[in-house]
Each structure stands twice: as C-alpha cells, then as structure tokens.
Amino acid sequence: MPLPNRQNSDGRNPRHVGMIMDGNGRWAERRLLPRAAGHRAGVKVLEPVLEAAGEAGVESLTLYAFSTENWTRPQGEVDTLMRLFLETATERVPELGERGVRIRFVGRRGLLPDDVLGSMQRAEELTSGGDRLDVYIALNYGGRSEIVDATRRMISDGLDPDDVTEEAFGRYLYAPEVPELDLLIRTSGEMRISNFMLWQIAYAELYITETLWPDFSKEEFNRAVESFATRSRRRGGV
Ligand code: FPP
C-alpha cells in the first residue's frame, strides 16, 4: 500500500525530521544477545517509522546509520553493519520504492565497500521517482566532514569571499534540496548531537527519549511529532 499523499497543510508538523537511532547494542546486551541481534532488530523498526512519517506529512527523513567515527568499532561489528546495509538496500528497497519512498545517501562515499556502494547506487536509481517521502540515509556521515567537504567545493569553484553567505553555503551541503531540520529525535536517552547535521540543526527542536531504538515505534514517532506541534519556535525572536 502506498504511503499517503503529502499533506502538511497546517504547518504545525515538521517537514524534515532527523533520527539518531541509538541503543541497538544495549537492547541486545540486556537480552544476553550479540550486538548484531540489536542491529537486526533495529532494521525492523524502519518500516513502521517510515509509515508514520508519511502519515504525519513529513517530507524528508534523515536516518543516522553509520558515522565517520563508527569505523573505530571492532571490525566484526563494522562488517555486520555493512552486511546489514547491503541486505536492507537489496531486499527492502523495491517495496519502499513501490510505496513512493525516494532514497538518497548522504556522507562520504570513500571507505565503503564496493558491494555496499553498488547497492546504494541501485537503491537511489530504483527509487528516484518516489514522491511521497524522501529518506536520506547518513552513511559514513559526519557533520564536520560535510562542512569541510562543502568548503572544499566552494573553494574549488572559486567563490568570491563576499559571495560566501549562509544561503550559498547551504547549496554546497550533501543534500542542498532538503529543508533544514525541524525536529531531531534521539533514542536511548543520550543528551548529545554526535556530529549529526551540525549545519542543519541550528533551529531544530529536540526530542530525546529513553526508548532504545529497537523498541521505538510508530506511536512514539507520533508522540514526537505531537510534541513538536505544541512548541513555539521563536528562532531568536520573541
Ligand atoms: C546505534 O546503536 C545504531 C547504529 C550504529 C546504527 C545502525 C542502525 C541500524 C542498524 C538501524 C537500521 C538502519 C538502516 C539504514 C538499515 P549502538 O550500537 O550505538 O547502541 P549502543 O549505544 O547501545 O551500543
């Protein structure tokens, strides 16, 4: 069944939601399971969350899947995560495409294994016509790297210093077409940003929940959106 048509008419719901999906490891450890089981359980949560996002009229969802710092995890865990990304991109994407989801990846493509890169490219191509929900997967992503990469490209384009405005900078980010982040959801209770979308979160509202990512649900996504709708966003004004 396709996701509902976009309808965010009252402007109270967030257009762009970011998710730091944390707590897979702890979820598994509490059950005396290997950490890989936590990551597998984490993948299962994606579908209901995408569905909830579509129903809430969210236009873009950015998921923090693997950071530039995650390479320092034990090699076995990095391999498990890469395998899981490959499997998910291969097995789940066709259905998501049919439901109107458009998938894009943000982050540095270097370092990622060739088979993962291939599956990312195929997922982007296969879903390029999706017009119900844009899902950005942050893979080998770092907020600081994004800023550095944008700066490098501005310099190599020969931009005049006077032309380097906030607006111009935004055009050099990995996904310049996406609106800035309205709502950032972080699971597992940590009160930090962890190098996620440093430029785009300038005015984002934060929703931090103790729920571990594999226990996150459609209902809790809806609670985060409801909480967003009741907040008054002054953006430095009164
Ligand atoms: C954090 O849990 C989660 C990750 C490292 C990201 C991996 C996310 C998934 C597998 C969900 C599915 C995503 C996609 C796009 C397929 P953690 O290991 O840091 O947990 P801990 O802090 O409890 O150890």
mmCIF file of C-alpha atoms and ligand atoms in Angstrom:
data_model
loop_
_atom_site.group_PDB
_atom_site.id
_atom_site.type_symbol
_atom_site.label_atom_id
_atom_site.label_comp_id
_atom_site.label_asym_id
_atom_site.label_seq_id
_atom_site.Cartn_x
_atom_site.Cartn_y
_atom_site.Cartn_z
ATOM 1 C CA MET A 1 0.000 0.000 0.000
ATOM 2 C CA PRO A 2 1.494 3.388 -0.933
ATOM 3 C CA LEU A 3 2.241 5.919 1.771
ATOM 4 C CA PRO A 4 -0.397 8.664 1.960
ATOM 5 C CA ASN A 5 -0.108 11.730 -0.256
ATOM 6 C CA ARG A 6 1.869 14.547 1.248
ATOM 7 C CA GLN A 7 -0.329 16.814 3.287
ATOM 8 C CA ASN A 8 1.339 19.105 5.728
ATOM 9 C CA SER A 9 -1.088 21.904 5.227
ATOM 10 C CA ASP A 10 -1.381 23.393 8.726
ATOM 11 C CA GLY A 11 2.376 23.925 9.008
ATOM 12 C CA ARG A 12 2.437 22.509 12.553
ATOM 13 C CA ASN A 13 4.080 19.263 11.625
ATOM 14 C CA PRO A 14 7.796 19.056 10.910
ATOM 15 C CA ARG A 15 8.834 18.992 7.246
ATOM 16 C CA HIS A 16 12.226 17.440 7.912
ATOM 17 C CA VAL A 17 12.904 15.015 10.772
ATOM 18 C CA GLY A 18 16.339 13.640 11.686
ATOM 19 C CA MET A 19 16.784 10.449 13.710
ATOM 20 C CA ILE A 20 19.763 9.333 15.739
ATOM 21 C CA MET A 21 18.927 5.639 16.097
ATOM 22 C CA ASP A 22 20.855 4.760 19.231
ATOM 23 C CA GLY A 23 20.707 1.841 21.672
ATOM 24 C CA ASN A 24 20.845 -1.273 19.480
ATOM 25 C CA GLY A 25 23.832 -2.624 21.397
ATOM 26 C CA ARG A 26 22.255 -2.093 24.833
ATOM 27 C CA TRP A 27 18.972 -3.612 23.671
ATOM 28 C CA ALA A 28 20.878 -6.792 22.716
ATOM 29 C CA GLU A 29 23.091 -6.844 25.811
ATOM 30 C CA ARG A 30 20.044 -6.657 28.091
ATOM 31 C CA ARG A 31 18.780 -9.819 26.413
ATOM 32 C CA LEU A 32 22.177 -11.511 26.519
ATOM 33 C CA LEU A 33 22.213 -11.484 22.719
ATOM 34 C CA PRO A 34 25.095 -10.488 20.447
ATOM 35 C CA ARG A 35 25.116 -6.805 19.411
ATOM 36 C CA ALA A 36 24.343 -7.877 15.838
ATOM 37 C CA ALA A 37 20.896 -9.025 17.038
ATOM 38 C CA GLY A 38 20.251 -5.473 18.241
ATOM 39 C CA HIS A 39 21.151 -4.026 14.842
ATOM 40 C CA ARG A 40 18.893 -6.583 13.133
ATOM 41 C CA ALA A 41 16.033 -5.658 15.440
ATOM 42 C CA GLY A 42 16.785 -2.013 14.626
ATOM 43 C CA VAL A 43 16.235 -2.565 10.918
ATOM 44 C CA LYS A 44 12.709 -3.895 11.626
ATOM 45 C CA VAL A 45 11.709 -0.548 13.141
ATOM 46 C CA LEU A 46 12.388 1.324 9.919
ATOM 47 C CA GLU A 47 9.193 0.357 8.135
ATOM 48 C CA PRO A 48 6.694 1.495 10.805
ATOM 49 C CA VAL A 49 8.668 4.711 11.297
ATOM 50 C CA LEU A 50 8.640 5.481 7.573
ATOM 51 C CA GLU A 51 4.919 4.804 7.553
ATOM 52 C CA ALA A 52 4.318 7.127 10.494
ATOM 53 C CA ALA A 53 6.432 9.830 8.853
ATOM 54 C CA GLY A 54 4.419 9.568 5.640
ATOM 55 C CA GLU A 55 1.127 9.732 7.540
ATOM 56 C CA ALA A 56 2.276 12.793 9.502
ATOM 57 C CA GLY A 57 3.031 14.655 6.265
ATOM 58 C CA VAL A 58 6.772 14.699 6.895
ATOM 59 C CA GLU A 59 8.552 15.436 3.608
ATOM 60 C CA SER A 60 12.081 14.316 4.467
ATOM 61 C CA LEU A 61 13.514 11.924 7.000
ATOM 62 C CA THR A 62 17.263 11.654 7.626
ATOM 63 C CA LEU A 63 18.468 8.493 9.382
ATOM 64 C CA TYR A 64 21.911 8.395 11.009
ATOM 65 C CA ALA A 65 23.005 4.873 10.059
ATOM 66 C CA PHE A 66 26.814 4.985 10.286
ATOM 67 C CA SER A 67 29.036 7.854 11.324
ATOM 68 C CA THR A 68 32.571 8.693 10.242
ATOM 69 C CA GLU A 69 33.558 7.678 13.811
ATOM 70 C CA ASN A 70 31.837 4.254 13.683
ATOM 71 C CA TRP A 71 34.827 2.782 11.808
ATOM 72 C CA THR A 72 36.581 2.574 15.194
ATOM 73 C CA ARG A 73 34.162 -0.186 16.340
ATOM 74 C CA PRO A 74 35.511 -3.753 16.327
ATOM 75 C CA GLN A 75 35.989 -4.971 12.743
ATOM 76 C CA GLY A 76 33.393 -7.735 13.250
ATOM 77 C CA GLU A 77 30.699 -5.207 14.165
ATOM 78 C CA VAL A 78 31.606 -2.925 11.245
ATOM 79 C CA ASP A 79 31.337 -5.946 8.915
ATOM 80 C CA THR A 80 27.952 -6.883 10.394
ATOM 81 C CA LEU A 81 26.632 -3.367 9.893
ATOM 82 C CA MET A 82 27.901 -3.240 6.288
ATOM 83 C CA ARG A 83 26.244 -6.595 5.579
ATOM 84 C CA LEU A 84 23.024 -5.349 7.082
ATOM 85 C CA PHE A 85 23.077 -2.161 4.963
ATOM 86 C CA LEU A 86 23.706 -4.263 1.870
ATOM 87 C CA GLU A 87 20.889 -6.690 2.718
ATOM 88 C CA THR A 88 18.451 -3.913 3.576
ATOM 89 C CA ALA A 89 19.289 -1.928 0.453
ATOM 90 C CA THR A 90 18.852 -5.030 -1.703
ATOM 91 C CA GLU A 91 15.846 -6.727 -0.106
ATOM 92 C CA ARG A 92 13.691 -3.908 1.259
ATOM 93 C CA VAL A 93 14.199 -1.152 -1.268
ATOM 94 C CA PRO A 94 11.973 -2.417 -4.124
ATOM 95 C CA GLU A 95 8.915 -2.378 -1.848
ATOM 96 C CA LEU A 96 9.777 1.031 -0.439
ATOM 97 C CA GLY A 97 10.104 2.309 -3.991
ATOM 98 C CA GLU A 98 6.646 0.966 -4.834
ATOM 99 C CA ARG A 99 5.269 2.800 -1.815
ATOM 100 C CA GLY A 100 6.605 6.134 -3.071
ATOM 101 C CA VAL A 101 9.738 6.448 -0.939
ATOM 102 C CA ARG A 102 12.739 8.129 -2.577
ATOM 103 C CA ILE A 103 16.045 7.055 -1.047
ATOM 104 C CA ARG A 104 19.243 9.121 -1.124
ATOM 105 C CA PHE A 105 22.508 8.619 0.737
ATOM 106 C CA VAL A 106 24.493 11.386 2.387
ATOM 107 C CA GLY A 107 28.061 11.119 3.600
ATOM 108 C CA ARG A 108 31.463 10.328 2.149
ATOM 109 C CA ARG A 109 31.400 7.503 -0.360
ATOM 110 C CA GLY A 110 35.113 6.663 0.110
ATOM 111 C CA LEU A 111 35.945 3.755 2.502
ATOM 112 C CA LEU A 112 32.619 1.997 1.905
ATOM 113 C CA PRO A 113 32.958 -1.500 0.384
ATOM 114 C CA ASP A 114 32.241 -1.758 -3.351
ATOM 115 C CA ASP A 115 29.226 -4.047 -2.918
ATOM 116 C CA VAL A 116 27.647 -1.616 -0.452
ATOM 117 C CA LEU A 117 28.342 1.298 -2.816
ATOM 118 C CA GLY A 118 26.735 -0.642 -5.657
ATOM 119 C CA SER A 119 23.607 -1.378 -3.615
ATOM 120 C CA MET A 120 23.369 2.292 -2.592
ATOM 121 C CA GLN A 121 23.518 3.407 -6.194
ATOM 122 C CA ARG A 122 20.891 0.864 -7.241
ATOM 123 C CA ALA A 123 18.629 1.909 -4.363
ATOM 124 C CA GLU A 124 18.893 5.561 -5.421
ATOM 125 C CA GLU A 125 18.139 4.720 -9.044
ATOM 126 C CA LEU A 126 15.280 2.367 -8.248
ATOM 127 C CA THR A 127 13.501 4.854 -6.008
ATOM 128 C CA SER A 128 14.304 8.061 -7.895
ATOM 129 C CA GLY A 129 10.643 8.515 -8.886
ATOM 130 C CA GLY A 130 9.301 8.357 -5.288
ATOM 131 C CA ASP A 131 7.176 11.379 -4.481
ATOM 132 C CA ARG A 132 5.659 10.586 -1.057
ATOM 133 C CA LEU A 133 8.641 10.649 1.298
ATOM 134 C CA ASP A 134 12.325 11.466 0.843
ATOM 135 C CA VAL A 135 14.510 9.261 3.022
ATOM 136 C CA TYR A 136 18.131 10.310 3.425
ATOM 137 C CA ILE A 137 20.427 7.662 4.875
ATOM 138 C CA ALA A 138 23.515 9.120 6.510
ATOM 139 C CA LEU A 139 26.188 6.503 5.886
ATOM 140 C CA ASN A 140 29.846 7.245 6.617
ATOM 141 C CA TYR A 141 28.438 10.630 7.569
ATOM 142 C CA GLY A 142 29.890 13.313 9.795
ATOM 143 C CA GLY A 143 28.571 16.838 10.295
ATOM 144 C CA ARG A 144 32.073 18.276 10.383
ATOM 145 C CA SER A 145 33.121 16.346 7.248
ATOM 146 C CA GLU A 146 30.057 17.720 5.492
ATOM 147 C CA ILE A 147 31.088 21.276 6.368
ATOM 148 C CA VAL A 148 34.696 20.602 5.302
ATOM 149 C CA ASP A 149 33.549 18.997 2.021
ATOM 150 C CA ALA A 150 31.234 21.960 1.296
ATOM 151 C CA THR A 151 34.083 24.404 1.965
ATOM 152 C CA ARG A 152 36.456 22.488 -0.299
ATOM 153 C CA ARG A 153 33.943 22.553 -3.135
ATOM 154 C CA MET A 154 33.259 26.263 -2.674
ATOM 155 C CA ILE A 155 36.976 26.979 -2.871
ATOM 156 C CA SER A 156 37.473 24.767 -5.896
ATOM 157 C CA ASP A 157 34.535 26.556 -7.586
ATOM 158 C CA GLY A 158 36.465 29.805 -6.984
ATOM 159 C CA LEU A 159 33.736 31.522 -4.953
ATOM 160 C CA ASP A 160 34.499 35.118 -4.030
ATOM 161 C CA PRO A 161 34.634 35.504 -0.192
ATOM 162 C CA ASP A 162 31.841 38.108 -0.410
ATOM 163 C CA ASP A 163 29.614 35.510 -2.067
ATOM 164 C CA VAL A 164 30.032 33.003 0.785
ATOM 165 C CA THR A 165 26.707 33.588 2.519
ATOM 166 C CA GLU A 166 24.687 31.160 4.641
ATOM 167 C CA GLU A 167 22.448 30.607 1.648
ATOM 168 C CA ALA A 168 25.383 29.897 -0.687
ATOM 169 C CA PHE A 169 26.865 27.530 1.908
ATOM 170 C CA GLY A 170 23.602 25.604 2.074
ATOM 171 C CA ARG A 171 23.856 24.937 -1.665
ATOM 172 C CA TYR A 172 27.121 23.033 -1.107
ATOM 173 C CA LEU A 173 25.797 20.611 1.519
ATOM 174 C CA TYR A 174 25.361 16.929 0.591
ATOM 175 C CA ALA A 175 21.603 17.344 0.045
ATOM 176 C CA PRO A 176 21.069 21.017 -0.801
ATOM 177 C CA GLU A 177 17.456 20.431 -1.836
ATOM 178 C CA VAL A 178 16.285 19.336 1.606
ATOM 179 C CA PRO A 179 14.827 21.918 4.038
ATOM 180 C CA GLU A 180 16.741 22.470 7.286
ATOM 181 C CA LEU A 181 15.986 20.101 10.147
ATOM 182 C CA ASP A 182 12.794 20.879 12.110
ATOM 183 C CA LEU A 183 12.855 18.013 14.575
ATOM 184 C CA LEU A 184 15.706 15.825 15.796
ATOM 185 C CA ILE A 185 14.746 12.583 17.547
ATOM 186 C CA ARG A 186 17.377 10.685 19.519
ATOM 187 C CA THR A 187 16.694 7.334 21.143
ATOM 188 C CA SER A 188 18.340 5.767 24.211
ATOM 189 C CA GLY A 189 18.492 8.934 26.270
ATOM 190 C CA GLU A 190 21.922 10.362 25.462
ATOM 191 C CA MET A 191 21.932 14.164 25.507
ATOM 192 C CA ARG A 192 24.318 14.756 22.642
ATOM 193 C CA ILE A 193 24.433 15.543 18.947
ATOM 194 C CA SER A 194 27.259 13.156 17.970
ATOM 195 C CA ASN A 195 28.356 15.064 14.864
ATOM 196 C CA PHE A 196 24.927 14.809 13.197
ATOM 197 C CA MET A 197 23.889 17.520 10.713
ATOM 198 C CA LEU A 198 25.698 20.319 12.524
ATOM 199 C CA TRP A 199 24.742 22.957 9.961
ATOM 200 C CA GLN A 200 21.114 21.873 9.557
ATOM 201 C CA ILE A 201 20.145 21.599 13.249
ATOM 202 C CA ALA A 202 20.638 25.304 14.015
ATOM 203 C CA TYR A 203 16.937 25.751 14.912
ATOM 204 C CA ALA A 204 15.819 22.142 15.256
ATOM 205 C CA GLU A 205 13.587 21.108 18.142
ATOM 206 C CA LEU A 206 14.972 18.169 20.103
ATOM 207 C CA TYR A 207 13.041 15.094 21.206
ATOM 208 C CA ILE A 208 15.131 12.732 23.284
ATOM 209 C CA THR A 209 13.603 9.520 24.523
ATOM 210 C CA GLU A 210 14.920 6.799 26.829
ATOM 211 C CA THR A 211 13.471 4.164 24.486
ATOM 212 C CA LEU A 212 16.172 2.065 22.846
ATOM 213 C CA TRP A 213 15.991 2.144 19.042
ATOM 214 C CA PRO A 214 14.735 -1.468 18.560
ATOM 215 C CA ASP A 215 11.818 -0.621 20.904
ATOM 216 C CA PHE A 216 10.965 2.620 19.082
ATOM 217 C CA SER A 217 7.561 2.574 17.401
ATOM 218 C CA LYS A 218 5.125 4.349 15.163
ATOM 219 C CA GLU A 219 3.266 5.524 18.288
ATOM 220 C CA GLU A 220 6.370 7.119 19.734
ATOM 221 C CA PHE A 221 7.187 8.792 16.425
ATOM 222 C CA ASN A 222 3.688 10.275 16.525
ATOM 223 C CA ARG A 223 4.266 11.477 20.097
ATOM 224 C CA ALA A 224 7.446 13.261 18.970
ATOM 225 C CA VAL A 225 5.551 14.937 16.136
ATOM 226 C CA GLU A 226 2.749 15.958 18.516
ATOM 227 C CA SER A 227 5.279 17.406 20.929
ATOM 228 C CA PHE A 228 6.810 19.379 18.052
ATOM 229 C CA ALA A 229 3.400 20.749 17.063
ATOM 230 C CA THR A 230 2.830 22.246 20.521
ATOM 231 C CA ARG A 231 6.155 24.096 20.669
ATOM 232 C CA SER A 232 6.523 27.740 19.842
ATOM 233 C CA ARG A 233 9.530 28.223 17.589
ATOM 234 C CA ARG A 234 10.871 31.701 18.105
ATOM 235 C CA ARG A 235 14.136 31.328 16.201
ATOM 236 C CA GLY A 236 15.817 34.021 18.265
ATOM 237 C CA GLY A 237 12.773 36.322 18.183
ATOM 238 C CA VAL A 238 10.252 36.869 20.988
HETATM 239 C C1 FPP B 1 23.345 2.544 17.361
HETATM 240 O O1 FPP B 1 23.272 1.528 18.250
HETATM 241 C C2 FPP B 1 22.967 2.319 15.989
HETATM 242 C C3 FPP B 1 23.835 2.272 14.921
HETATM 243 C C4 FPP B 1 25.274 2.105 14.955
HETATM 244 C C5 FPP B 1 23.264 2.490 13.591
HETATM 245 C C6 FPP B 1 22.803 1.249 12.912
HETATM 246 C C7 FPP B 1 21.365 1.369 12.685
HETATM 247 C C8 FPP B 1 20.627 0.374 12.275
HETATM 248 C C9 FPP B 1 21.182 -0.988 12.031
HETATM 249 C C10 FPP B 1 19.198 0.612 12.021
HETATM 250 C C11 FPP B 1 18.881 0.409 10.587
HETATM 251 C C12 FPP B 1 19.382 1.412 9.645
HETATM 252 C C13 FPP B 1 19.465 1.278 8.279
HETATM 253 C C14 FPP B 1 19.515 2.495 7.455
HETATM 254 C C15 FPP B 1 19.478 -0.033 7.593
HETATM 255 P P1 FPP B 1 24.560 1.320 19.145
HETATM 256 O O2 FPP B 1 25.288 0.139 18.620
HETATM 257 O O3 FPP B 1 25.365 2.577 19.183
HETATM 258 O O4 FPP B 1 23.914 1.052 20.541
HETATM 259 P P2 FPP B 1 24.586 1.216 21.967
HETATM 260 O O5 FPP B 1 24.857 2.686 22.137
HETATM 261 O O6 FPP B 1 23.531 0.704 22.886
HETATM 262 O O7 FPP B 1 25.827 0.378 21.967
#
